PDB file of N, CA and C in Angstrom:
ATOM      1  N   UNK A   1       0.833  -1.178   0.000  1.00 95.00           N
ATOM      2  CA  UNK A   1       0.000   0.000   0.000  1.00 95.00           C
ATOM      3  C   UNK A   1       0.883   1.248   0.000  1.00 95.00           C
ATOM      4  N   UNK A   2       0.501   2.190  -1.179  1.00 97.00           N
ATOM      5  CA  UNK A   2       1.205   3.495  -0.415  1.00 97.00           C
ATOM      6  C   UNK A   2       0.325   4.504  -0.627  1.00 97.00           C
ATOM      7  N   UNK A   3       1.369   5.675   0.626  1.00 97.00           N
ATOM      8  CA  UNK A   3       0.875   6.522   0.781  1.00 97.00           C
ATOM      9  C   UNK A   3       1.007   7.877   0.794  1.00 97.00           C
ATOM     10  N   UNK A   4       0.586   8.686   0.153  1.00 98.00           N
ATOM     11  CA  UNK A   4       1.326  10.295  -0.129  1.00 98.00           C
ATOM     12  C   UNK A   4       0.585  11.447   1.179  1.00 98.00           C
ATOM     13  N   UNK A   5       1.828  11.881   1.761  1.00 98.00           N
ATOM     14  CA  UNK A   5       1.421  13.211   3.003  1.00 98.00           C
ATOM     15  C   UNK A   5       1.830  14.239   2.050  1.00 98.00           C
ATOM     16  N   UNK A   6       1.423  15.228   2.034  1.00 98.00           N
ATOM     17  CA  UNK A   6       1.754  16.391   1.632  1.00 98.00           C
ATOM     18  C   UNK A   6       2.407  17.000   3.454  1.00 98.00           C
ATOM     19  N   UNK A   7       3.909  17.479   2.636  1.00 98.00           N
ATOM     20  CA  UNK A   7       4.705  18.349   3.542  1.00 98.00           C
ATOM     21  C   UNK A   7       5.109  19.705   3.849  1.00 98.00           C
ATOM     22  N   UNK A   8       4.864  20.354   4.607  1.00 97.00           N
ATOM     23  CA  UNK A   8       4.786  21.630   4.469  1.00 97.00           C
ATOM     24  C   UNK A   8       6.411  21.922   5.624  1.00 97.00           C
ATOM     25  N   UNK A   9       7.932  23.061   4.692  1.00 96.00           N
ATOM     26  CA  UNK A   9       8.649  23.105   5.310  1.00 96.00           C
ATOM     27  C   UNK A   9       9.673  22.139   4.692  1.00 96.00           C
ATOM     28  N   UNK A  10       9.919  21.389   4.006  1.00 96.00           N
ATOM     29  CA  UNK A  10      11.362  20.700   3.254  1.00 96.00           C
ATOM     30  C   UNK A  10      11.809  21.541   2.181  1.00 96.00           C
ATOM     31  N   UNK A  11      13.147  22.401   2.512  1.00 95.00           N
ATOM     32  CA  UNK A  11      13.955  23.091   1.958  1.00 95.00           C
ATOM     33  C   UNK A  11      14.948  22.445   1.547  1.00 95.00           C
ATOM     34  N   UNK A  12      15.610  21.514   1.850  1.00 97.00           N
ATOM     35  CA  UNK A  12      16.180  20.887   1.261  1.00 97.00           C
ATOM     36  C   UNK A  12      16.871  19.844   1.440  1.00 97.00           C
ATOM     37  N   UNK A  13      18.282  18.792   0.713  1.00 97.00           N
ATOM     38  CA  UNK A  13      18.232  17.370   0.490  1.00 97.00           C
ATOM     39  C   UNK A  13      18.088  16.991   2.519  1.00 97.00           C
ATOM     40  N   UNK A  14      18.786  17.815   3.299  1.00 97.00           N
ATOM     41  CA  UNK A  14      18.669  17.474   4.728  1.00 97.00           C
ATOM     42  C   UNK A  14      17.562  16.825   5.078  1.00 97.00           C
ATOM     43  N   UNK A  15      16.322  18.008   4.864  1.00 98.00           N
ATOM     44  CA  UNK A  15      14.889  17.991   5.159  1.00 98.00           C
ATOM     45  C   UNK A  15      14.162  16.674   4.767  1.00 98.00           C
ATOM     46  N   UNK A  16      14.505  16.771   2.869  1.00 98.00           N
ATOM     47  CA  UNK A  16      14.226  15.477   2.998  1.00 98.00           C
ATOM     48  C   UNK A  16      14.551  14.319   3.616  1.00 98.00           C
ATOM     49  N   UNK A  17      16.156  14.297   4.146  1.00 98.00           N
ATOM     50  CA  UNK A  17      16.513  13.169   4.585  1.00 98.00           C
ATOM     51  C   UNK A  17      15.425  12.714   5.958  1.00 98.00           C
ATOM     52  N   UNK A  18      15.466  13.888   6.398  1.00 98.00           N
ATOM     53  CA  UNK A  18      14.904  13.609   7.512  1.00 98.00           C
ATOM     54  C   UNK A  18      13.445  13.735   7.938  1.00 98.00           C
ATOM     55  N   UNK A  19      12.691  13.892   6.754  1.00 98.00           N
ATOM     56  CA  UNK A  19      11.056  12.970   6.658  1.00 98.00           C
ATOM     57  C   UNK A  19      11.488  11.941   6.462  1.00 98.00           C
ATOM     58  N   UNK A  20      12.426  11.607   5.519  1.00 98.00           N
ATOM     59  CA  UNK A  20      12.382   9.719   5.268  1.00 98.00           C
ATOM     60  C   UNK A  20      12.542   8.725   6.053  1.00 98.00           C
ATOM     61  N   UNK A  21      13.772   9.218   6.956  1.00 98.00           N
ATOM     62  CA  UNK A  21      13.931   8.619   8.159  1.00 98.00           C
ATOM     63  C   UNK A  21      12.710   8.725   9.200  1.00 98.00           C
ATOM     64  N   UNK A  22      12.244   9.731   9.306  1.00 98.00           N
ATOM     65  CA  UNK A  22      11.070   9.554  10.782  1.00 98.00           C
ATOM     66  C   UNK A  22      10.484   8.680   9.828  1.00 98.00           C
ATOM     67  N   UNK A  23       9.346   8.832   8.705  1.00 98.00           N
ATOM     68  CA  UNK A  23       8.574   7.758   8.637  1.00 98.00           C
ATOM     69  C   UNK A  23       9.191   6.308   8.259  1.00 98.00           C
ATOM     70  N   UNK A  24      10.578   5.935   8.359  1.00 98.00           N
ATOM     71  CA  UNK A  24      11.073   4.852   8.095  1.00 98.00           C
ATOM     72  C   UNK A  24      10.846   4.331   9.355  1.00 98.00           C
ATOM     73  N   UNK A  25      11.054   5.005  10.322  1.00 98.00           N
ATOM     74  CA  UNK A  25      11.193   4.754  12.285  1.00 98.00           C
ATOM     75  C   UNK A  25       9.718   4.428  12.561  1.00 98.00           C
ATOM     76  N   UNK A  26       8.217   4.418  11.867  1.00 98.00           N
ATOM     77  CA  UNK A  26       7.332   4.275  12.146  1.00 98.00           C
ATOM     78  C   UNK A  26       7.147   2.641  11.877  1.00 98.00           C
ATOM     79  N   UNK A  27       6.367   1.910  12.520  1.00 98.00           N
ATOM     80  CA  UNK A  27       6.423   0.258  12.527  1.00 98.00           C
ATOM     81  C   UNK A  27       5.148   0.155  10.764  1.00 98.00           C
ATOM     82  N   UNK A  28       6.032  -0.902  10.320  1.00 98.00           N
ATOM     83  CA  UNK A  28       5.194  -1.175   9.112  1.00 98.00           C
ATOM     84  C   UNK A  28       5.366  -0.289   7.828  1.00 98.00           C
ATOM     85  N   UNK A  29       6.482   0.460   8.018  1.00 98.00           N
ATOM     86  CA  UNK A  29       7.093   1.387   6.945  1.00 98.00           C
ATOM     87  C   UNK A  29       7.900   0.573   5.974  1.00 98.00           C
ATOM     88  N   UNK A  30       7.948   0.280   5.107  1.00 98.00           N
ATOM     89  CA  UNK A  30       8.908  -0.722   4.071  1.00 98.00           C
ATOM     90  C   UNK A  30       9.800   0.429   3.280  1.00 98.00           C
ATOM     91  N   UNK A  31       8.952   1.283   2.805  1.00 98.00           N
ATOM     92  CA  UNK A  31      10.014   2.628   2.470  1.00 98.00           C
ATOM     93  C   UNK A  31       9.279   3.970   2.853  1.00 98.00           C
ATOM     94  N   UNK A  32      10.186   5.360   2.328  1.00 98.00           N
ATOM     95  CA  UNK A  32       9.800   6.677   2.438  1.00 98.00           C
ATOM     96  C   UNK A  32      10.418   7.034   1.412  1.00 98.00           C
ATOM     97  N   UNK A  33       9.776   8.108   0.415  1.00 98.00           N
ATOM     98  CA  UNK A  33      10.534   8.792  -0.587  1.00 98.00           C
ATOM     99  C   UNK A  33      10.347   9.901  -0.328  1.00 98.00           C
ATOM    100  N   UNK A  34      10.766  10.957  -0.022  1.00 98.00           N
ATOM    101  CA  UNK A  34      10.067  12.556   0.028  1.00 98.00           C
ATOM    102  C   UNK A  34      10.248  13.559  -1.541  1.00 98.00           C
ATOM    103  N   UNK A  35      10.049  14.134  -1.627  1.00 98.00           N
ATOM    104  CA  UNK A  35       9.765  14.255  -3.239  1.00 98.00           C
ATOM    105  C   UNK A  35       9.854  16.209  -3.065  1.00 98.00           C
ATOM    106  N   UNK A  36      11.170  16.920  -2.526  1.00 97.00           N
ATOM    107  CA  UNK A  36      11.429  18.369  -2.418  1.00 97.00           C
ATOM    108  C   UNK A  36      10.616  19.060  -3.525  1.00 97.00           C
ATOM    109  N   UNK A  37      10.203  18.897  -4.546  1.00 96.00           N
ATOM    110  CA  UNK A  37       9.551  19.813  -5.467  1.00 96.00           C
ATOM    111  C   UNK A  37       8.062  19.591  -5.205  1.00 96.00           C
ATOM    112  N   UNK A  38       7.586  18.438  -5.401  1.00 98.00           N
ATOM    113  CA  UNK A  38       6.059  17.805  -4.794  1.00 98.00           C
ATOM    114  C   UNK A  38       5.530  18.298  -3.470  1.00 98.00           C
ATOM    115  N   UNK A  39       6.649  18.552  -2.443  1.00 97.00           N
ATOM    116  CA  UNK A  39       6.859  18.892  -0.744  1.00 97.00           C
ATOM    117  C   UNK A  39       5.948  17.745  -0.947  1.00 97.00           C
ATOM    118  N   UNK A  40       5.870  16.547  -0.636  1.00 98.00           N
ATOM    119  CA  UNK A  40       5.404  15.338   0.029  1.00 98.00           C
ATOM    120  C   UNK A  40       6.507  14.238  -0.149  1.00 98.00           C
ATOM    121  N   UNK A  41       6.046  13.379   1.106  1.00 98.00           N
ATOM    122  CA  UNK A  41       6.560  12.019   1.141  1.00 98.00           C
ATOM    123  C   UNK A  41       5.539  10.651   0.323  1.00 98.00           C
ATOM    124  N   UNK A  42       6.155   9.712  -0.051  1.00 98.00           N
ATOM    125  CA  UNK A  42       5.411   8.482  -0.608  1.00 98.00           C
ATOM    126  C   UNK A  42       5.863   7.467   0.648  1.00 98.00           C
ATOM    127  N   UNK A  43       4.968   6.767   1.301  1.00 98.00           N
ATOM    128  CA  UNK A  43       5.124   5.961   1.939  1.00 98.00           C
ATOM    129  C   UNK A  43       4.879   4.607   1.670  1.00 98.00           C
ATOM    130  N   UNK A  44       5.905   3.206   1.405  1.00 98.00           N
ATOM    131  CA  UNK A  44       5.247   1.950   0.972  1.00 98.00           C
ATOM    132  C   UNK A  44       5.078   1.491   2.032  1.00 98.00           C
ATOM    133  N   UNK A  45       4.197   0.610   2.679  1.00 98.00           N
ATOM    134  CA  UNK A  45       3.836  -0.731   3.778  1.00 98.00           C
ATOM    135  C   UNK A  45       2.069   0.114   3.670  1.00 98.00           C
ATOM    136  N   UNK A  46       2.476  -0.873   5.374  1.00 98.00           N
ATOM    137  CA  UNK A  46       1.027  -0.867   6.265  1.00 98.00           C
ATOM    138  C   UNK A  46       1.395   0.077   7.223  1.00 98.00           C
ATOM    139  N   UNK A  47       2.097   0.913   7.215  1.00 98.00           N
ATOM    140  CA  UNK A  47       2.029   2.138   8.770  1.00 98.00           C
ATOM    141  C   UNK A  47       0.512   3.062   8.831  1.00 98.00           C
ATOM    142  N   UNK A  48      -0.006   3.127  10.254  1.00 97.00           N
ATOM    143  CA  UNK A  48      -0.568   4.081  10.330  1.00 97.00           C
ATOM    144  C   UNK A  48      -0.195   4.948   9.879  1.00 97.00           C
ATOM    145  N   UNK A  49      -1.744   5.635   9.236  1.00 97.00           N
ATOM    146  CA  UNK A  49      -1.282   6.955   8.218  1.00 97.00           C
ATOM    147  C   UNK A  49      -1.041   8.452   9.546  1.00 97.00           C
ATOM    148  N   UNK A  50      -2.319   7.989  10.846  1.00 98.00           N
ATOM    149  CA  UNK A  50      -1.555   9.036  12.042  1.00 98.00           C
ATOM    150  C   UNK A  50      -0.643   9.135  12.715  1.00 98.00           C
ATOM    151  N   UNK A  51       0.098   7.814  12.747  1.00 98.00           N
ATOM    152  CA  UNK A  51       1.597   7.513  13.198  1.00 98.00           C
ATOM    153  C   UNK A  51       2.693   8.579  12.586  1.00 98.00           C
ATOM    154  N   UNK A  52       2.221   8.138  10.857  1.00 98.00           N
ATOM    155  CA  UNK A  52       3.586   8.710  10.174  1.00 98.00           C
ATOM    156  C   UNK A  52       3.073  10.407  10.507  1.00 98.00           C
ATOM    157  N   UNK A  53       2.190  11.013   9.716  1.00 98.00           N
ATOM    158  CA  UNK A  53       1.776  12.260  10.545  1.00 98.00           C
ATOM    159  C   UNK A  53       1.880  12.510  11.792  1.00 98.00           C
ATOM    160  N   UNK A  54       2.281  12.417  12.771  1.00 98.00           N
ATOM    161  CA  UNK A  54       2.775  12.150  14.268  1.00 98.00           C
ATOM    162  C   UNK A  54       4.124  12.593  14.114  1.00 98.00           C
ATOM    163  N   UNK A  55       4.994  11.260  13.133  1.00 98.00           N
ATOM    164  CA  UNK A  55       5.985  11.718  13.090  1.00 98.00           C
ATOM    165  C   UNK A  55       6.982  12.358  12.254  1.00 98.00           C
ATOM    166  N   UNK A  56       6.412  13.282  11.467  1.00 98.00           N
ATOM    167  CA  UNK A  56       6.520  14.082  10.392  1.00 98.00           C
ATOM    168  C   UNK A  56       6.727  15.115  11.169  1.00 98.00           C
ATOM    169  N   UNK A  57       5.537  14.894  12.197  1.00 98.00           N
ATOM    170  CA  UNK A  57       5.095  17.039  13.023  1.00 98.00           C
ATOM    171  C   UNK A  57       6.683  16.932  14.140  1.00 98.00           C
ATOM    172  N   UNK A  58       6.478  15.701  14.577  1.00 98.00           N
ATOM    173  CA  UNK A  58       7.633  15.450  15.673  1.00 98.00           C
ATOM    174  C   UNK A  58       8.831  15.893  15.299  1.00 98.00           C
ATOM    175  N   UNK A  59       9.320  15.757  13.865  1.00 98.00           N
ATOM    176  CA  UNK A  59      10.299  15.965  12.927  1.00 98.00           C
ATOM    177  C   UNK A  59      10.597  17.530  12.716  1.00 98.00           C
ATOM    178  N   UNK A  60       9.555  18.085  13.365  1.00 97.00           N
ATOM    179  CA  UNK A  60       9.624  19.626  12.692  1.00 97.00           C
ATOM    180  C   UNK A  60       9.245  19.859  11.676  1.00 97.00           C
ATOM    181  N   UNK A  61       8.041  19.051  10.519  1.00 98.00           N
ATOM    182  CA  UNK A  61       7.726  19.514   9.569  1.00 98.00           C
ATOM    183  C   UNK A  61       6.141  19.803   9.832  1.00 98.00           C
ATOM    184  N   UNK A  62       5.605  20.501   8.754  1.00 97.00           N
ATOM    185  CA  UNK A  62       3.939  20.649   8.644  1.00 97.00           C
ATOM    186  C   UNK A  62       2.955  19.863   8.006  1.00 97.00           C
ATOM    187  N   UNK A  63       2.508  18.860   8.288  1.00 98.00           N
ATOM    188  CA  UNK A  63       2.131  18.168   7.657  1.00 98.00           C
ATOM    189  C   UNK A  63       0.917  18.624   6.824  1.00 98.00           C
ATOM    190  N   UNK A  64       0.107  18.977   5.739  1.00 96.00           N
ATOM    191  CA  UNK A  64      -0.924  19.667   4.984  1.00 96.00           C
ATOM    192  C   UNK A  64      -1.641  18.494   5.057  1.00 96.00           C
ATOM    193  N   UNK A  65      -3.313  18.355   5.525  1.00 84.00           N
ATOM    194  CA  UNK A  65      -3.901  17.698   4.911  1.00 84.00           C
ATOM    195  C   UNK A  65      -5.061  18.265   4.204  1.00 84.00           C
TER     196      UNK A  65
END
């Protein structure tokens, strides 16, 4: 299954690194892509979609829904 958050706040390759990693750290994450021009992440598995939003905000980013 995947899943696209729109991100509010990734300036750049850092930022992205570090959406990919929090939602990699969420249980049931298989991958994260964050996508700097799109400002969203693609998420593959089964993670809660409020988990990874949880830990997106935790991350310091804005999550848009």
């Amino acid at each position: 299954m995947k899943t696209v958050i729109q991100v509010k706040g990734m300036m750049c390759t850092h930022c992205k690194a570090a959406v990919e990693k929090a939602c990699r750290a969420v249980p049931g994450t298989e991958d994260a892509v964050a996508d700097l021009q799109a400002k969203n992440v693609t998420v593959t598995g089964t993670a809660d979609v409020g988990a990874l939003k949880k830990a997106i905000s935790d991350a310091g980013y804005e999550v848009v829904d």
